[in-house]
PDB file of C-alpha atoms in Angstrom:
ATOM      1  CA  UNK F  25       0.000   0.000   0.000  1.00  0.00           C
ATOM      2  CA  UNK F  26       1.244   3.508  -0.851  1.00  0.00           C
ATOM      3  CA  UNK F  27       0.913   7.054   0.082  1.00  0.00           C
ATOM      4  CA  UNK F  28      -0.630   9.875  -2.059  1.00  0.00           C
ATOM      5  CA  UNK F  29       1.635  13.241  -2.430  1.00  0.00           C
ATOM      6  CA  UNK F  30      -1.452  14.897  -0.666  1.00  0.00           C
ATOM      7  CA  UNK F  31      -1.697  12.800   2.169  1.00  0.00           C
ATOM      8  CA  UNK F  32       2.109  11.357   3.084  1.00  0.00           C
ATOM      9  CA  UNK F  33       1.392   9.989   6.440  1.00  0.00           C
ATOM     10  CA  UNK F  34      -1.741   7.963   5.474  1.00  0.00           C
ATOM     11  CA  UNK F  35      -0.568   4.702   3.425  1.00  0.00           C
ATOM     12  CA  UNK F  36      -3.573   4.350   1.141  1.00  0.00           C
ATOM     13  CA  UNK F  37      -5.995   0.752   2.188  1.00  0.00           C
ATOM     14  CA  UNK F  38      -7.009  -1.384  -0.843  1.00  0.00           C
ATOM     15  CA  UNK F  39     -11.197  -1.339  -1.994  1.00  0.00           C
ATOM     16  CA  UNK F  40     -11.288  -5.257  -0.280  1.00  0.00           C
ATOM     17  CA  UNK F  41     -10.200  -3.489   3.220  1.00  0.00           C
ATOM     18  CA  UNK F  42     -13.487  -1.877   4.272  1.00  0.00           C
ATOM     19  CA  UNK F  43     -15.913  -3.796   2.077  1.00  0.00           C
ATOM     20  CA  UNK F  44     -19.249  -5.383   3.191  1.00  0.00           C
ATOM     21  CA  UNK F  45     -22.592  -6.651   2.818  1.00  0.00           C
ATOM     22  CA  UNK F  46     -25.308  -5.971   5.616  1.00  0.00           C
ATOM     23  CA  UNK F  47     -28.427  -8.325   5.147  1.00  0.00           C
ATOM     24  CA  UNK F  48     -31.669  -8.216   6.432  1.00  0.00           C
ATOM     25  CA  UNK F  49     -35.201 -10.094   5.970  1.00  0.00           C
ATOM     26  CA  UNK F  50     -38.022  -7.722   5.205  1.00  0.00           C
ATOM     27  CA  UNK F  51     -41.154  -8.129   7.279  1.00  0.00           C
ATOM     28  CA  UNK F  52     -44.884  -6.299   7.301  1.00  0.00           C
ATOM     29  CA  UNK F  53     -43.187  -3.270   9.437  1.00  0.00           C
ATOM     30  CA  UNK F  54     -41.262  -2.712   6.377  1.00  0.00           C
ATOM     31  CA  UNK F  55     -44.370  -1.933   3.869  1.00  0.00           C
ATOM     32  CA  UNK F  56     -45.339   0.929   2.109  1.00  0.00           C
ATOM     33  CA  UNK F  57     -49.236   0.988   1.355  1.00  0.00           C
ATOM     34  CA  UNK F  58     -48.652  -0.773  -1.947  1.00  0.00           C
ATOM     35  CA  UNK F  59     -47.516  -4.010  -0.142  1.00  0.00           C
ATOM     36  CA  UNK F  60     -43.969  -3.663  -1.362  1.00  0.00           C
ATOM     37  CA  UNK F  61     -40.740  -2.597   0.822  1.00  0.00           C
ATOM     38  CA  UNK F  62     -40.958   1.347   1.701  1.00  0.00           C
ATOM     39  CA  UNK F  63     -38.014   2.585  -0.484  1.00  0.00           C
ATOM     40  CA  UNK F  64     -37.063   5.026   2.806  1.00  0.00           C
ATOM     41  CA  UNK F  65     -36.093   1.578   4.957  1.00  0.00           C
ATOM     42  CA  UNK F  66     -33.994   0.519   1.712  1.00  0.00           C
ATOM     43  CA  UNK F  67     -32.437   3.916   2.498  1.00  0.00           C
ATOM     44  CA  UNK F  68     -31.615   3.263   5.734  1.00  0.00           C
ATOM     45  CA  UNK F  69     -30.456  -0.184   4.821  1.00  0.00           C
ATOM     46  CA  UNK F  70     -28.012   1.454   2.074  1.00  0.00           C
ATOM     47  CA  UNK F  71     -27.240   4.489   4.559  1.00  0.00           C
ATOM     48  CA  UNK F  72     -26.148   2.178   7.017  1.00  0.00           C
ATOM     49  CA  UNK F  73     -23.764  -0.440   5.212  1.00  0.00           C
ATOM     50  CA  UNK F  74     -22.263   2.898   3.377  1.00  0.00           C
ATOM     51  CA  UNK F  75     -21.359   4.464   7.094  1.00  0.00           C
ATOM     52  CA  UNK F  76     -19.831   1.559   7.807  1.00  0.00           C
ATOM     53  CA  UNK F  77     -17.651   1.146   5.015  1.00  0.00           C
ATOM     54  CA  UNK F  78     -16.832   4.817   5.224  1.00  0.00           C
ATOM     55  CA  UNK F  79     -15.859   4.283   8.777  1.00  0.00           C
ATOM     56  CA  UNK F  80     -14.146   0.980   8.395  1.00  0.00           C
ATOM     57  CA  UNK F  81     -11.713   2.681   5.470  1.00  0.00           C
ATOM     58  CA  UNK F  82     -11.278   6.048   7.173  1.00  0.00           C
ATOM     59  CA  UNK F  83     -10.126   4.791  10.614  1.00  0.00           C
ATOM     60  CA  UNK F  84     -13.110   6.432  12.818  1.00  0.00           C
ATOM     61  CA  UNK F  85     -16.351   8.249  12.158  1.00  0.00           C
ATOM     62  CA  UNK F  86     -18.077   9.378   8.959  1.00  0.00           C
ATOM     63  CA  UNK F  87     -21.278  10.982   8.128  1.00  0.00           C
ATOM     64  CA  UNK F  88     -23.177  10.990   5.079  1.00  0.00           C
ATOM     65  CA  UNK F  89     -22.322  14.451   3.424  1.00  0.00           C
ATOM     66  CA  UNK F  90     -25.060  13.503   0.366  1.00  0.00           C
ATOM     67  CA  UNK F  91     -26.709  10.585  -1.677  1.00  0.00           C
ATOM     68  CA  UNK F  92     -25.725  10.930  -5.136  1.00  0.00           C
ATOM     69  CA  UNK F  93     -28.137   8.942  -6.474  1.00  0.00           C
ATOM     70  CA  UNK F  94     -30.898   5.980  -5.557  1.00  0.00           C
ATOM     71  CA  UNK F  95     -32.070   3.301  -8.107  1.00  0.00           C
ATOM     72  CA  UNK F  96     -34.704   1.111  -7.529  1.00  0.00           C
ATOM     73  CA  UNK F  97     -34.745  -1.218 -10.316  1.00  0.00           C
ATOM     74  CA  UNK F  98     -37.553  -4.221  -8.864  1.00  0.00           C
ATOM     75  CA  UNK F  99     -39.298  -4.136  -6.036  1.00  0.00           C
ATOM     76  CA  UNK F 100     -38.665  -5.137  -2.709  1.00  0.00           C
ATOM     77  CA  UNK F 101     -41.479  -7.616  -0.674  1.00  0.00           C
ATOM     78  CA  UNK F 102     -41.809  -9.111   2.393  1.00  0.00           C
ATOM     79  CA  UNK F 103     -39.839 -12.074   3.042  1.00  0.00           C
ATOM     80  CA  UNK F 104     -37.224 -11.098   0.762  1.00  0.00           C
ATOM     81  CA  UNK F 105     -33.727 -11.290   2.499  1.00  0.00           C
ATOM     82  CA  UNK F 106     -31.951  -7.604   0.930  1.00  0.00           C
ATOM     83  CA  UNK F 107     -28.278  -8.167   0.887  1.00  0.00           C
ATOM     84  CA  UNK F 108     -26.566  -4.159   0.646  1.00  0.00           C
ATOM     85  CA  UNK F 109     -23.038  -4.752  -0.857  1.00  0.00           C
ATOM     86  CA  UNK F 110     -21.342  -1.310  -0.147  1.00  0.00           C
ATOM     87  CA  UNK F 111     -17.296  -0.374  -0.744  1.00  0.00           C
ATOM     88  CA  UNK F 112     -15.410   2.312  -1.146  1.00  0.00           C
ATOM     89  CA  UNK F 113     -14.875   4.054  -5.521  1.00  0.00           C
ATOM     90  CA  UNK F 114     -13.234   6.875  -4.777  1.00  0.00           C
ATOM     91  CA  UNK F 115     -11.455   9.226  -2.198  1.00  0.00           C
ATOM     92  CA  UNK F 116     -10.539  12.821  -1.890  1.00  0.00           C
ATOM     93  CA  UNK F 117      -8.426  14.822   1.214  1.00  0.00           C
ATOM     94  CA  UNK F 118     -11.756  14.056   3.721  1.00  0.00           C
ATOM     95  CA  UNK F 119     -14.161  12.686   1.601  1.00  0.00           C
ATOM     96  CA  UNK F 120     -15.209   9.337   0.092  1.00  0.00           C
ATOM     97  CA  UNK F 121     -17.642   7.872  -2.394  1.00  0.00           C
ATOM     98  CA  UNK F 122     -19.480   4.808  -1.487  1.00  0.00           C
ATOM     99  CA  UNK F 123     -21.323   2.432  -4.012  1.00  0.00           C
ATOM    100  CA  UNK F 124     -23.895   0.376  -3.217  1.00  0.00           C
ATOM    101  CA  UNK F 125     -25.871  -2.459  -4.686  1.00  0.00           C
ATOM    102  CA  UNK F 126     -29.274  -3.941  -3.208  1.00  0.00           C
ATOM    103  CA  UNK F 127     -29.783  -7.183  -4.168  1.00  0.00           C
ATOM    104  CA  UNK F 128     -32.729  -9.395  -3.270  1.00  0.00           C
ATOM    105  CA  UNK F 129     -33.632 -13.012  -2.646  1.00  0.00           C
ATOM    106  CA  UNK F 130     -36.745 -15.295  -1.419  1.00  0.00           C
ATOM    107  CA  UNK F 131     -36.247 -16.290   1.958  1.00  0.00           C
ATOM    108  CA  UNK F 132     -37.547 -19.562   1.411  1.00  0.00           C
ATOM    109  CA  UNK F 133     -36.004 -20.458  -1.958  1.00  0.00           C
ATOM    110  CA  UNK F 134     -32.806 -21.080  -3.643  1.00  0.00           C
ATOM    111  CA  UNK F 135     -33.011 -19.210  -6.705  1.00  0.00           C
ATOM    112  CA  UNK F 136     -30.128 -16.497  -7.032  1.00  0.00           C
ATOM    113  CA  UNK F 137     -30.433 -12.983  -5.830  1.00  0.00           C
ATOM    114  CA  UNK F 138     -31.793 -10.323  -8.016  1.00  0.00           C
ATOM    115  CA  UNK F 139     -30.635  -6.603  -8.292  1.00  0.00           C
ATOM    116  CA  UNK F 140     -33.273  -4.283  -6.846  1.00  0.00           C
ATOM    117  CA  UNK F 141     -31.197  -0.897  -6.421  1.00  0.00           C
ATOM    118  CA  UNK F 142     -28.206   0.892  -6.586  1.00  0.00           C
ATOM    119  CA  UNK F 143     -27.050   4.046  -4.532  1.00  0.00           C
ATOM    120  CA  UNK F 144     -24.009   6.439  -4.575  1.00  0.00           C
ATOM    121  CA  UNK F 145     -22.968   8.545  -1.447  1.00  0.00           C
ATOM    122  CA  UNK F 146     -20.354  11.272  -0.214  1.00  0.00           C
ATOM    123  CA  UNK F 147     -19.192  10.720   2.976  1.00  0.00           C
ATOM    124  CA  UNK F 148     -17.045  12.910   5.126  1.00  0.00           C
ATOM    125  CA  UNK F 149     -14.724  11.721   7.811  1.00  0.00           C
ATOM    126  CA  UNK F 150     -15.054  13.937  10.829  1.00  0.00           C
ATOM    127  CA  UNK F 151     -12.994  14.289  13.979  1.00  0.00           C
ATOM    128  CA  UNK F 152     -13.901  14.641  17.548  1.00  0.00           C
ATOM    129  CA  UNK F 153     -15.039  18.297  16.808  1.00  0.00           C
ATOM    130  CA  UNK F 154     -17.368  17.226  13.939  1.00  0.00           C
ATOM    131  CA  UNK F 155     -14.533  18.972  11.421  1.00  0.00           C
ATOM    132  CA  UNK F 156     -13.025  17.413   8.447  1.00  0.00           C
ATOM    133  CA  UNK F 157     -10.382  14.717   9.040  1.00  0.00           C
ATOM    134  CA  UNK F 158      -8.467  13.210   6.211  1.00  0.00           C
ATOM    135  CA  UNK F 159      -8.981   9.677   4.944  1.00  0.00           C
ATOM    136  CA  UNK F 160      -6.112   6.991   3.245  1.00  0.00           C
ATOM    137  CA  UNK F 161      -6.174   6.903  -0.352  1.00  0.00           C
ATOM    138  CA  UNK F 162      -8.345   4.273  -1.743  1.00  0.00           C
ATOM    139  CA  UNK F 163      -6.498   1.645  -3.812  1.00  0.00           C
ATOM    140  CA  UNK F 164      -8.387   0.127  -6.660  1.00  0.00           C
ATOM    141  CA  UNK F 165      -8.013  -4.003  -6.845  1.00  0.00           C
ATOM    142  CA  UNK F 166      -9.430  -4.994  -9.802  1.00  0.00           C
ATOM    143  CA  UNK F 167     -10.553  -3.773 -13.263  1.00  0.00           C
ATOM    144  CA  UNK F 168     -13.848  -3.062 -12.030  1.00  0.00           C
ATOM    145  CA  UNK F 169     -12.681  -1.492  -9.145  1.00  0.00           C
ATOM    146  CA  UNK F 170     -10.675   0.763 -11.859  1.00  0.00           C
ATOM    147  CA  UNK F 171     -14.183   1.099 -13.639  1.00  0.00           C
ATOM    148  CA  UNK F 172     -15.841   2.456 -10.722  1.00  0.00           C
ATOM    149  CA  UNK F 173     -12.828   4.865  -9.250  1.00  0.00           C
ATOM    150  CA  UNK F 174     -13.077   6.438 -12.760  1.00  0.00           C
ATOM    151  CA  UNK F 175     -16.919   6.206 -12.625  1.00  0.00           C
ATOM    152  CA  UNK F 176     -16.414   8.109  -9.256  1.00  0.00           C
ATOM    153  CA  UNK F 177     -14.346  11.320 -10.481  1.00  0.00           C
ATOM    154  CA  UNK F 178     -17.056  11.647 -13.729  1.00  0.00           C
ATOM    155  CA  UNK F 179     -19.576  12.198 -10.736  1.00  0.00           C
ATOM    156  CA  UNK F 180     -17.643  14.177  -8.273  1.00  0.00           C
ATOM    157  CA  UNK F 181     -16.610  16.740 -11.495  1.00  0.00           C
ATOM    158  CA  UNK F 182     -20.467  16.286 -12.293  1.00  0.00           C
ATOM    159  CA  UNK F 183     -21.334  17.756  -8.648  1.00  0.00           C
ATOM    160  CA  UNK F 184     -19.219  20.176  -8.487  1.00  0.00           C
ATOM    161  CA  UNK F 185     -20.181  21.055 -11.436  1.00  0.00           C
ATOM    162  CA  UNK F 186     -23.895  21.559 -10.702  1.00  0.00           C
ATOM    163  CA  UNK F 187     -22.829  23.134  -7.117  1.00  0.00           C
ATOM    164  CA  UNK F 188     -20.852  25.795  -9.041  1.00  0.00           C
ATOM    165  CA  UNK F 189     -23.514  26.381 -11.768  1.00  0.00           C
ATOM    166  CA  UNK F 190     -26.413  26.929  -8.892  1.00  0.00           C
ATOM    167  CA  UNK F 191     -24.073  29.531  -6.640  1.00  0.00           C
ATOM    168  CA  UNK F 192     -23.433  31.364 -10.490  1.00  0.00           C
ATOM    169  CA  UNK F 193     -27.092  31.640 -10.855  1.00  0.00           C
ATOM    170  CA  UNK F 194     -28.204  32.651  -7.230  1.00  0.00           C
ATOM    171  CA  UNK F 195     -25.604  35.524  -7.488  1.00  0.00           C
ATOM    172  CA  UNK F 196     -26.645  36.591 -10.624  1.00  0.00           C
ATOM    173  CA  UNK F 197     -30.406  36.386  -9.666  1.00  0.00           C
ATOM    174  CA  UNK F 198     -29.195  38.617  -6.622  1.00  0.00           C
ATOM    175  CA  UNK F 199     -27.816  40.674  -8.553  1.00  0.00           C
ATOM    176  CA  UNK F 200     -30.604  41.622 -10.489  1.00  0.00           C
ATOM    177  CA  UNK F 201     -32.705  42.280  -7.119  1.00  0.00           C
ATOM    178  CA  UNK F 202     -34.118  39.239  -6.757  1.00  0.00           C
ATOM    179  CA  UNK F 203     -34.304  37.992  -2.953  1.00  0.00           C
ATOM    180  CA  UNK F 204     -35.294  34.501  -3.134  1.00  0.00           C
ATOM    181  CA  UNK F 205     -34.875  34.222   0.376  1.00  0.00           C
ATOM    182  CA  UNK F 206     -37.295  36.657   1.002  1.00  0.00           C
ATOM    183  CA  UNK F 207     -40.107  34.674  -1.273  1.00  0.00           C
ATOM    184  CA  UNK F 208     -39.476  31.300   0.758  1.00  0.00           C
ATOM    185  CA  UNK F 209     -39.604  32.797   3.783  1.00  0.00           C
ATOM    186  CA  UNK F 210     -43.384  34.576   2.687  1.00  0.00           C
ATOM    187  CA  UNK F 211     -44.595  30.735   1.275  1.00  0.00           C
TER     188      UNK F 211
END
């Protein structure tokens, strides 16, 4: 394992160091009114394998900073054991991506387990104060791992992107006298 020129004290941990899977079996407390798995406890479910691979890699804690993006591709019913397969694609000086699959099997039968969703979150690793803390380089293990790193900066430029683009058009919205501000606060 080596160190980045940005981070020289922190040797950088491979993708297989924090990886891991979090299962659970749905029951009726998980249902929406349609009968299927509420998408909010597949959230949770994704939420919480993510902080722990975030915390594993970093060394310590790590709170979710955003959730790039949530795809629910089947859905999820009761009885269905969800396996969340979450590892570290990418890190910056404090931050790191997490991807996440959701995949779903019967409880009761042997057929193989089906995707049902797909999530990407930013978290931050935070010290003792709640500030920024910096995190070991993530080392990529395998082609796909590779993939997904590169995947990873694509969407990081992407939201910083969008970030930048929204502050541009708030000040220039400002600057023409508009208080938008001012209009949420009256709705």
């Amino acid at each position: 394992m080596t160190a980045q020129p940005d981070r020289p004290d922190l040797p950088g941990k491979p993708t297989s160091a924090s990886r891991t899977t979090l299962s659970h079996i749905m029951t009726g407390s998980d249902t929406n009114l349609l009968g299927t798995v509420h998408g909010g406890v597949i959230m949770k479910l994704v939420d919480d394998a993510a902080g722990a691979v975030a915390g594993r890699h970093s060394g310590g804690p790590a709170v979710t900073a955003s959730m790039d993006e949530m795809v629910f591709l089947e859905p999820v019913r009761v009885g269905d054991l969800v396996h969340v397969r979450a590892q570290v694609n990418w890190t910056g000086r404090s931050s790191m991506e997490v991807g996440v699959r959701v995949m779903a099997e019967r409880w009761n039968e042997s057929t193989p387990a089906t995707q049902v969703g797909t999530a990407y979150l930013v978290f931050a690793a935070v010290d003792a104060d709640g500030r920024p803390r910096p995190v070991p380089p993530v080392i990529p293990e395998t082609e796909r791992d590779r993939r997904r790193y590169q995947e990873a900066q694509i969407r990081r430029t992407h939201r910083l992107a969008r970030r930048r683009a929204i502050k541009e058009l708030r000040e220039k919205r400002a600057a023409e006298g508009f208080d938008d501000t001012r209009e949420a606060r009256e709705n």
